[in-house]
Amino acid sequence: MAQRQETSGNRLDDAARAGWLYYVAGNNQEEVARKLGVSRQTAQRLVSLSVSEGLIKVRLDHPIGRCMELAERLRSRYALDFVEVVPSDPGSGSTILGLAQAAAAEIERRLKGDKPIILGLGTGRTLKAAIDQLSPIDAPQHKIVSLTGNIAPDGSAAFYNVIFSMADAVKARSFPMPLPVIASSAAEREALHSQPMVRDTLSLAAKADVTFLGLGDLGPEAPLYLDGFISEIELKALQKAGGIGEVLGWAFDANGKLLEGLTNDRVASAPLPSRESSLVVAIAMGKKKLPGIRAALNRRLVNGLLTDEATAEGLLA
């Protein structure tokens, strides 16, 4: 078959076809090349492009014994209602590798159920990466509610708030939190929370059946600081008060206790849903987050965890 020349117009179409033939239909690269009428080198590039462009989303469905063992030990140690541990790549410094895909699969599993649920969403880099992995889902029976404000300090949409990305992939009723992440004062927060629309969203958030959220550290590169929600002075004040982590913007100490005063007086997020009647899953991995994850589990700020092998081993040490 005569080989076709790649053009900018058909490049992504060819990549999608190559990815499908390779990952779904099980063809090797030589077979892909023959079926598409391109060279083997071009077929290899197209298959790689299908992954890098997000046209093909690869997930590992085989249960790995070591990960399952670690998950069971975490469940027992911290009395968790849900645990999943994904493999670690010792050569990678990524804090989302494998975790975003696993979180996407779990979120999809919940949304594909027929029974209507309220799904709560926090914020964070890993959670956003997970939402970006979602396949299109038609789920009008469900409601999706944001537990955090979606307005950045400069008035723009908060980049790592995921409710809008979720709405692009999932056809369900979505309820954003029309608030800043952290208000300018405690009085402003109370005034905002008294608005009827906000009260209704807060009430819905409290009824979430399952919630997925990120967990941030309060080190020098704390997400709250890097993203401009708190100042360097405020970060140092939280550190001085013993803060080691935050969830939905709420700062807590090594015992998992929410700090009194400081920025916690101004956090506009909804309170965490009940861990007695619902599932609250933290999606977090990495050495710098270990103290915060451990504190959140010990205090039962969350009752579910998605993490990787290395972090799981650290939590069990």
mmCIF file of C-alpha atoms in Angstrom:
data_model
loop_
_atom_site.group_PDB
_atom_site.id
_atom_site.type_symbol
_atom_site.label_atom_id
_atom_site.label_comp_id
_atom_site.label_asym_id
_atom_site.label_seq_id
_atom_site.Cartn_x
_atom_site.Cartn_y
_atom_site.Cartn_z
ATOM 1 C CA MET A 1 0.000 0.000 0.000
ATOM 2 C CA ALA A 2 1.380 3.400 -0.889
ATOM 3 C CA GLN A 3 2.551 5.304 2.127
ATOM 4 C CA ARG A 4 0.611 8.443 2.991
ATOM 5 C CA GLN A 5 2.254 11.701 3.861
ATOM 6 C CA GLU A 6 1.387 13.176 7.251
ATOM 7 C CA THR A 7 -0.289 16.574 7.142
ATOM 8 C CA SER A 8 -1.276 18.886 9.937
ATOM 9 C CA GLY A 9 -4.908 18.292 9.049
ATOM 10 C CA ASN A 10 -4.924 14.541 9.612
ATOM 11 C CA ARG A 11 -2.185 14.265 12.263
ATOM 12 C CA LEU A 12 -4.442 13.897 15.296
ATOM 13 C CA ASP A 13 -6.915 11.734 13.393
ATOM 14 C CA ASP A 14 -4.092 9.387 12.456
ATOM 15 C CA ALA A 15 -2.792 9.443 16.032
ATOM 16 C CA ALA A 16 -6.231 8.468 17.327
ATOM 17 C CA ARG A 17 -6.461 5.630 14.802
ATOM 18 C CA ALA A 18 -2.939 4.452 15.645
ATOM 19 C CA GLY A 19 -3.653 4.578 19.379
ATOM 20 C CA TRP A 20 -6.863 2.609 18.963
ATOM 21 C CA LEU A 21 -5.220 -0.029 16.783
ATOM 22 C CA TYR A 22 -2.313 -0.435 19.204
ATOM 23 C CA TYR A 23 -3.934 -0.164 22.662
ATOM 24 C CA VAL A 24 -7.463 -1.344 22.010
ATOM 25 C CA ALA A 25 -7.267 -3.704 19.037
ATOM 26 C CA GLY A 26 -3.933 -5.177 20.142
ATOM 27 C CA ASN A 27 -1.968 -4.632 16.936
ATOM 28 C CA ASN A 28 1.800 -4.346 17.087
ATOM 29 C CA GLN A 29 3.523 -1.302 15.554
ATOM 30 C CA GLU A 30 4.289 -3.094 12.294
ATOM 31 C CA GLU A 31 0.609 -4.002 11.909
ATOM 32 C CA VAL A 32 -0.429 -0.439 12.766
ATOM 33 C CA ALA A 33 1.949 0.869 10.096
ATOM 34 C CA ARG A 34 0.576 -1.514 7.490
ATOM 35 C CA LYS A 35 -3.072 -0.736 8.271
ATOM 36 C CA LEU A 36 -2.496 3.029 8.223
ATOM 37 C CA GLY A 37 -0.187 2.942 5.202
ATOM 38 C CA VAL A 38 2.729 4.639 6.967
ATOM 39 C CA SER A 39 6.267 3.677 7.902
ATOM 40 C CA ARG A 40 6.906 1.830 11.145
ATOM 41 C CA GLN A 41 8.736 4.877 12.506
ATOM 42 C CA THR A 42 5.713 7.067 11.727
ATOM 43 C CA ALA A 43 3.408 4.526 13.359
ATOM 44 C CA GLN A 44 5.555 4.610 16.502
ATOM 45 C CA ARG A 45 5.376 8.414 16.583
ATOM 46 C CA LEU A 46 1.608 8.376 16.083
ATOM 47 C CA VAL A 47 1.086 5.875 18.902
ATOM 48 C CA SER A 48 3.215 8.052 21.211
ATOM 49 C CA LEU A 49 1.300 11.151 20.093
ATOM 50 C CA SER A 50 -2.027 9.484 20.912
ATOM 51 C CA VAL A 51 -0.905 9.226 24.537
ATOM 52 C CA SER A 52 0.832 12.622 24.857
ATOM 53 C CA GLU A 53 -2.227 14.399 23.409
ATOM 54 C CA GLY A 54 -4.579 12.584 25.757
ATOM 55 C CA LEU A 55 -6.374 10.800 22.918
ATOM 56 C CA ILE A 56 -5.696 7.474 24.603
ATOM 57 C CA LYS A 57 -5.873 7.169 28.388
ATOM 58 C CA VAL A 58 -4.000 4.144 29.698
ATOM 59 C CA ARG A 59 -5.011 2.626 33.044
ATOM 60 C CA LEU A 60 -3.671 -0.356 34.912
ATOM 61 C CA ASP A 61 -6.570 -2.604 35.928
ATOM 62 C CA HIS A 62 -4.556 -5.605 37.138
ATOM 63 C CA PRO A 63 -4.564 -5.751 40.942
ATOM 64 C CA ILE A 64 -0.935 -5.730 42.087
ATOM 65 C CA GLY A 65 -0.353 -7.868 45.141
ATOM 66 C CA ARG A 66 2.011 -5.488 46.936
ATOM 67 C CA CYS A 67 -0.335 -2.539 46.461
ATOM 68 C CA MET A 68 -3.288 -4.586 47.711
ATOM 69 C CA GLU A 69 -1.330 -5.650 50.783
ATOM 70 C CA LEU A 70 -0.382 -2.060 51.594
ATOM 71 C CA ALA A 71 -3.976 -0.935 51.099
ATOM 72 C CA GLU A 72 -5.242 -3.564 53.515
ATOM 73 C CA ARG A 73 -2.670 -2.586 56.133
ATOM 74 C CA LEU A 74 -3.609 1.083 55.779
ATOM 75 C CA ARG A 75 -7.283 0.201 56.096
ATOM 76 C CA SER A 76 -6.584 -1.657 59.332
ATOM 77 C CA ARG A 77 -4.134 0.856 60.802
ATOM 78 C CA TYR A 78 -6.269 3.948 60.216
ATOM 79 C CA ALA A 79 -9.777 2.411 60.221
ATOM 80 C CA LEU A 80 -10.395 3.614 56.682
ATOM 81 C CA ASP A 81 -13.541 2.871 54.704
ATOM 82 C CA PHE A 82 -11.795 3.073 51.331
ATOM 83 C CA VAL A 83 -8.146 2.682 50.301
ATOM 84 C CA GLU A 84 -6.415 2.287 46.976
ATOM 85 C CA VAL A 85 -2.655 2.189 46.492
ATOM 86 C CA VAL A 86 -1.065 2.596 43.061
ATOM 87 C CA PRO A 87 2.466 1.547 42.069
ATOM 88 C CA SER A 88 5.321 3.998 42.597
ATOM 89 C CA ASP A 89 7.969 4.870 40.040
ATOM 90 C CA PRO A 90 11.236 5.257 42.001
ATOM 91 C CA GLY A 91 12.737 7.288 39.174
ATOM 92 C CA SER A 92 9.968 9.855 39.031
ATOM 93 C CA GLY A 93 9.451 12.928 41.176
ATOM 94 C CA SER A 94 5.877 13.368 39.982
ATOM 95 C CA THR A 95 3.184 13.826 42.617
ATOM 96 C CA ILE A 96 0.372 12.738 40.295
ATOM 97 C CA LEU A 97 1.853 9.813 38.341
ATOM 98 C CA GLY A 98 -0.604 6.918 38.377
ATOM 99 C CA LEU A 99 -2.707 8.585 41.043
ATOM 100 C CA ALA A 100 -4.679 10.810 38.685
ATOM 101 C CA GLN A 101 -5.620 7.819 36.535
ATOM 102 C CA ALA A 102 -6.709 5.754 39.550
ATOM 103 C CA ALA A 103 -8.761 8.656 40.907
ATOM 104 C CA ALA A 104 -10.414 9.155 37.509
ATOM 105 C CA ALA A 105 -11.349 5.471 37.380
ATOM 106 C CA GLU A 106 -12.886 5.611 40.861
ATOM 107 C CA ILE A 107 -14.835 8.793 40.106
ATOM 108 C CA GLU A 108 -16.124 7.249 36.873
ATOM 109 C CA ARG A 109 -17.184 4.118 38.735
ATOM 110 C CA ARG A 110 -19.271 6.207 41.132
ATOM 111 C CA LEU A 111 -20.854 8.279 38.376
ATOM 112 C CA LYS A 112 -21.792 5.270 36.272
ATOM 113 C CA GLY A 113 -24.071 3.958 39.010
ATOM 114 C CA ASP A 114 -27.819 4.216 38.455
ATOM 115 C CA LYS A 115 -28.620 5.287 42.020
ATOM 116 C CA PRO A 116 -28.549 9.112 42.276
ATOM 117 C CA ILE A 117 -25.699 10.453 44.399
ATOM 118 C CA ILE A 118 -24.300 13.806 45.442
ATOM 119 C CA LEU A 119 -20.604 13.910 44.603
ATOM 120 C CA GLY A 120 -18.538 16.554 46.371
ATOM 121 C CA LEU A 121 -15.319 17.973 44.948
ATOM 122 C CA GLY A 122 -12.431 19.734 46.627
ATOM 123 C CA THR A 123 -9.539 21.197 44.726
ATOM 124 C CA GLY A 124 -5.894 20.578 43.969
ATOM 125 C CA ARG A 125 -3.425 19.675 41.250
ATOM 126 C CA THR A 126 -3.861 15.914 41.465
ATOM 127 C CA LEU A 127 -7.646 16.139 41.505
ATOM 128 C CA LYS A 128 -7.600 18.422 38.460
ATOM 129 C CA ALA A 129 -5.329 15.955 36.661
ATOM 130 C CA ALA A 130 -7.816 13.200 37.530
ATOM 131 C CA ILE A 131 -10.768 15.171 36.168
ATOM 132 C CA ASP A 132 -8.816 15.769 32.956
ATOM 133 C CA GLN A 133 -8.590 11.972 32.591
ATOM 134 C CA LEU A 134 -12.344 11.409 32.726
ATOM 135 C CA SER A 135 -14.142 9.923 29.769
ATOM 136 C CA PRO A 136 -17.410 11.620 28.733
ATOM 137 C CA ILE A 137 -20.233 10.422 30.988
ATOM 138 C CA ASP A 138 -23.956 11.058 30.694
ATOM 139 C CA ALA A 139 -25.120 11.086 34.326
ATOM 140 C CA PRO A 140 -28.156 13.362 34.735
ATOM 141 C CA GLN A 141 -29.260 11.414 37.823
ATOM 142 C CA HIS A 142 -26.341 12.765 39.888
ATOM 143 C CA LYS A 143 -25.449 16.123 41.413
ATOM 144 C CA ILE A 144 -21.887 17.432 41.600
ATOM 145 C CA VAL A 145 -21.086 20.124 44.134
ATOM 146 C CA SER A 146 -17.927 22.098 44.818
ATOM 147 C CA LEU A 147 -16.869 22.383 48.459
ATOM 148 C CA THR A 148 -14.459 25.230 47.812
ATOM 149 C CA GLY A 149 -14.777 28.700 46.390
ATOM 150 C CA ASN A 150 -13.956 29.070 42.716
ATOM 151 C CA ILE A 151 -12.726 32.674 42.705
ATOM 152 C CA ALA A 152 -9.002 33.488 42.874
ATOM 153 C CA PRO A 153 -7.644 36.542 44.755
ATOM 154 C CA ASP A 154 -7.561 38.617 41.549
ATOM 155 C CA GLY A 155 -11.213 37.831 40.800
ATOM 156 C CA SER A 156 -10.477 35.266 38.080
ATOM 157 C CA ALA A 157 -11.629 31.645 38.159
ATOM 158 C CA ALA A 158 -9.404 29.628 40.489
ATOM 159 C CA PHE A 159 -7.225 27.474 38.205
ATOM 160 C CA TYR A 160 -7.251 24.314 40.304
ATOM 161 C CA ASN A 161 -10.954 24.424 41.095
ATOM 162 C CA VAL A 162 -12.278 21.434 39.158
ATOM 163 C CA ILE A 163 -16.053 21.890 39.063
ATOM 164 C CA PHE A 164 -15.996 23.524 35.622
ATOM 165 C CA SER A 165 -13.642 20.915 34.142
ATOM 166 C CA MET A 166 -15.944 18.254 35.569
ATOM 167 C CA ALA A 167 -18.943 19.851 33.896
ATOM 168 C CA ASP A 168 -17.193 19.600 30.528
ATOM 169 C CA ALA A 169 -16.805 15.821 30.875
ATOM 170 C CA VAL A 170 -19.839 14.807 32.912
ATOM 171 C CA LYS A 171 -23.391 15.652 31.972
ATOM 172 C CA ALA A 172 -24.835 16.118 35.451
ATOM 173 C CA ARG A 173 -26.194 19.041 37.445
ATOM 174 C CA SER A 174 -23.194 20.974 38.768
ATOM 175 C CA PHE A 175 -23.208 23.365 41.701
ATOM 176 C CA PRO A 176 -20.159 25.670 41.931
ATOM 177 C CA MET A 177 -19.376 27.599 45.104
ATOM 178 C CA PRO A 178 -19.561 31.253 43.979
ATOM 179 C CA LEU A 179 -17.086 32.464 46.599
ATOM 180 C CA PRO A 180 -13.429 33.383 47.013
ATOM 181 C CA VAL A 181 -11.333 30.538 48.405
ATOM 182 C CA ILE A 182 -10.406 32.721 51.386
ATOM 183 C CA ALA A 183 -12.431 35.818 52.218
ATOM 184 C CA SER A 184 -10.816 39.116 53.156
ATOM 185 C CA SER A 185 -12.251 38.950 56.675
ATOM 186 C CA ALA A 186 -14.330 36.747 58.933
ATOM 187 C CA ALA A 187 -17.182 39.234 58.612
ATOM 188 C CA GLU A 188 -17.071 39.017 54.817
ATOM 189 C CA ARG A 189 -17.167 35.232 54.986
ATOM 190 C CA GLU A 190 -20.239 35.312 57.204
ATOM 191 C CA ALA A 191 -21.931 37.795 54.902
ATOM 192 C CA LEU A 192 -21.189 35.636 51.856
ATOM 193 C CA HIS A 193 -22.395 32.474 53.586
ATOM 194 C CA SER A 194 -25.669 34.173 54.469
ATOM 195 C CA GLN A 195 -26.618 34.603 50.798
ATOM 196 C CA PRO A 196 -29.508 32.241 49.884
ATOM 197 C CA MET A 197 -27.734 30.694 46.871
ATOM 198 C CA VAL A 198 -24.581 30.057 48.898
ATOM 199 C CA ARG A 199 -26.584 28.642 51.808
ATOM 200 C CA ASP A 200 -28.235 26.174 49.436
ATOM 201 C CA THR A 201 -24.872 25.094 47.999
ATOM 202 C CA LEU A 202 -23.402 24.657 51.494
ATOM 203 C CA SER A 203 -26.417 22.570 52.478
ATOM 204 C CA LEU A 204 -25.982 20.386 49.405
ATOM 205 C CA ALA A 205 -22.266 19.953 50.136
ATOM 206 C CA ALA A 206 -23.073 18.727 53.636
ATOM 207 C CA LYS A 207 -25.203 15.949 52.095
ATOM 208 C CA ALA A 208 -22.485 14.648 49.739
ATOM 209 C CA ASP A 209 -22.467 10.858 49.546
ATOM 210 C CA VAL A 210 -18.843 10.770 48.424
ATOM 211 C CA THR A 211 -16.255 13.534 48.238
ATOM 212 C CA PHE A 212 -12.894 13.621 46.475
ATOM 213 C CA LEU A 213 -10.366 16.231 47.528
ATOM 214 C CA GLY A 214 -6.691 17.088 47.534
ATOM 215 C CA LEU A 215 -4.531 17.574 50.596
ATOM 216 C CA GLY A 216 -1.899 20.311 50.625
ATOM 217 C CA ASP A 217 1.197 20.780 52.745
ATOM 218 C CA LEU A 218 2.170 24.012 54.484
ATOM 219 C CA GLY A 219 5.866 23.964 53.637
ATOM 220 C CA PRO A 220 7.752 26.670 51.700
ATOM 221 C CA GLU A 221 5.921 25.647 48.502
ATOM 222 C CA ALA A 222 2.464 25.334 50.018
ATOM 223 C CA PRO A 223 -0.198 25.397 47.272
ATOM 224 C CA LEU A 224 -2.215 27.999 49.193
ATOM 225 C CA TYR A 225 0.817 30.284 49.084
ATOM 226 C CA LEU A 226 2.015 29.520 45.553
ATOM 227 C CA ASP A 227 -1.478 30.092 44.165
ATOM 228 C CA GLY A 228 -1.760 33.460 45.906
ATOM 229 C CA PHE A 229 -4.523 32.653 48.388
ATOM 230 C CA ILE A 230 -2.371 33.492 51.410
ATOM 231 C CA SER A 231 0.678 35.741 51.817
ATOM 232 C CA GLU A 232 4.148 34.687 52.919
ATOM 233 C CA ILE A 233 3.496 36.346 56.281
ATOM 234 C CA GLU A 234 0.271 34.348 56.697
ATOM 235 C CA LEU A 235 2.027 31.119 55.723
ATOM 236 C CA LYS A 236 4.741 31.698 58.314
ATOM 237 C CA ALA A 237 2.084 32.441 60.938
ATOM 238 C CA LEU A 238 0.390 29.121 60.151
ATOM 239 C CA GLN A 239 3.736 27.311 60.373
ATOM 240 C CA LYS A 240 4.542 29.005 63.695
ATOM 241 C CA ALA A 241 1.147 27.888 65.025
ATOM 242 C CA GLY A 242 2.051 24.286 64.163
ATOM 243 C CA GLY A 243 0.250 24.001 60.835
ATOM 244 C CA ILE A 244 1.504 21.167 58.636
ATOM 245 C CA GLY A 245 -1.318 20.602 56.174
ATOM 246 C CA GLU A 246 -4.559 21.899 54.775
ATOM 247 C CA VAL A 247 -7.689 20.465 53.285
ATOM 248 C CA LEU A 248 -10.200 22.663 51.425
ATOM 249 C CA GLY A 249 -8.109 25.575 52.721
ATOM 250 C CA TRP A 250 -8.576 24.593 56.377
ATOM 251 C CA ALA A 251 -5.133 24.475 58.042
ATOM 252 C CA PHE A 252 -4.448 21.774 60.655
ATOM 253 C CA ASP A 253 -1.615 20.710 62.948
ATOM 254 C CA ALA A 254 0.294 17.452 63.442
ATOM 255 C CA ASN A 255 -2.621 16.060 65.442
ATOM 256 C CA GLY A 256 -5.077 16.821 62.655
ATOM 257 C CA LYS A 257 -6.709 19.570 64.711
ATOM 258 C CA LEU A 258 -7.895 22.642 62.794
ATOM 259 C CA LEU A 259 -5.932 25.719 63.848
ATOM 260 C CA GLU A 260 -7.854 28.370 65.727
ATOM 261 C CA GLY A 261 -7.935 31.826 64.229
ATOM 262 C CA LEU A 262 -5.480 32.983 61.540
ATOM 263 C CA THR A 263 -6.603 32.213 57.972
ATOM 264 C CA ASN A 264 -9.070 29.563 59.183
ATOM 265 C CA ASP A 265 -11.303 32.413 60.303
ATOM 266 C CA ARG A 266 -11.600 33.463 56.655
ATOM 267 C CA VAL A 267 -11.813 30.152 54.776
ATOM 268 C CA ALA A 268 -14.995 30.248 52.712
ATOM 269 C CA SER A 269 -15.078 26.513 51.963
ATOM 270 C CA ALA A 270 -17.841 24.238 53.153
ATOM 271 C CA PRO A 271 -17.074 22.176 56.258
ATOM 272 C CA LEU A 272 -15.963 18.619 55.573
ATOM 273 C CA PRO A 273 -18.957 16.302 55.073
ATOM 274 C CA SER A 274 -19.629 13.802 57.844
ATOM 275 C CA ARG A 275 -17.188 10.897 57.825
ATOM 276 C CA GLU A 276 -19.734 8.835 59.732
ATOM 277 C CA SER A 277 -22.424 8.947 57.062
ATOM 278 C CA SER A 278 -20.414 9.579 53.884
ATOM 279 C CA LEU A 279 -17.078 8.838 52.247
ATOM 280 C CA VAL A 280 -14.423 11.573 52.094
ATOM 281 C CA VAL A 281 -11.446 10.501 49.977
ATOM 282 C CA ALA A 282 -8.093 12.311 50.034
ATOM 283 C CA ILE A 283 -6.027 12.001 46.851
ATOM 284 C CA ALA A 284 -2.429 12.628 47.878
ATOM 285 C CA MET A 285 1.102 11.267 47.596
ATOM 286 C CA GLY A 286 4.666 12.385 48.172
ATOM 287 C CA LYS A 287 7.189 12.686 50.979
ATOM 288 C CA LYS A 288 6.456 16.313 51.828
ATOM 289 C CA LYS A 289 2.769 15.500 52.287
ATOM 290 C CA LEU A 290 3.373 12.526 54.599
ATOM 291 C CA PRO A 291 2.981 14.429 57.912
ATOM 292 C CA GLY A 292 -0.243 16.043 56.722
ATOM 293 C CA ILE A 293 -1.699 12.811 55.366
ATOM 294 C CA ARG A 294 -0.848 10.978 58.591
ATOM 295 C CA ALA A 295 -2.434 13.722 60.711
ATOM 296 C CA ALA A 296 -5.583 13.797 58.557
ATOM 297 C CA LEU A 297 -5.953 10.011 58.843
ATOM 298 C CA ASN A 298 -5.312 9.915 62.589
ATOM 299 C CA ARG A 299 -7.874 12.660 63.209
ATOM 300 C CA ARG A 300 -10.262 11.110 60.663
ATOM 301 C CA LEU A 301 -10.541 14.312 58.712
ATOM 302 C CA VAL A 302 -10.938 11.867 55.836
ATOM 303 C CA ASN A 303 -11.999 8.217 55.828
ATOM 304 C CA GLY A 304 -10.724 7.298 52.380
ATOM 305 C CA LEU A 305 -7.322 7.506 50.731
ATOM 306 C CA LEU A 306 -5.878 7.220 47.236
ATOM 307 C CA THR A 307 -2.062 7.184 47.351
ATOM 308 C CA ASP A 308 1.032 5.423 46.010
ATOM 309 C CA GLU A 309 3.277 2.649 47.343
ATOM 310 C CA ALA A 310 6.052 4.895 48.662
ATOM 311 C CA THR A 311 3.611 7.113 50.577
ATOM 312 C CA ALA A 312 1.735 4.071 51.901
ATOM 313 C CA GLU A 313 4.983 2.608 53.212
ATOM 314 C CA GLY A 314 5.788 5.931 54.886
ATOM 315 C CA LEU A 315 2.374 6.001 56.565
ATOM 316 C CA LEU A 316 2.933 2.474 57.877
ATOM 317 C CA ALA A 317 6.516 3.029 59.088
#
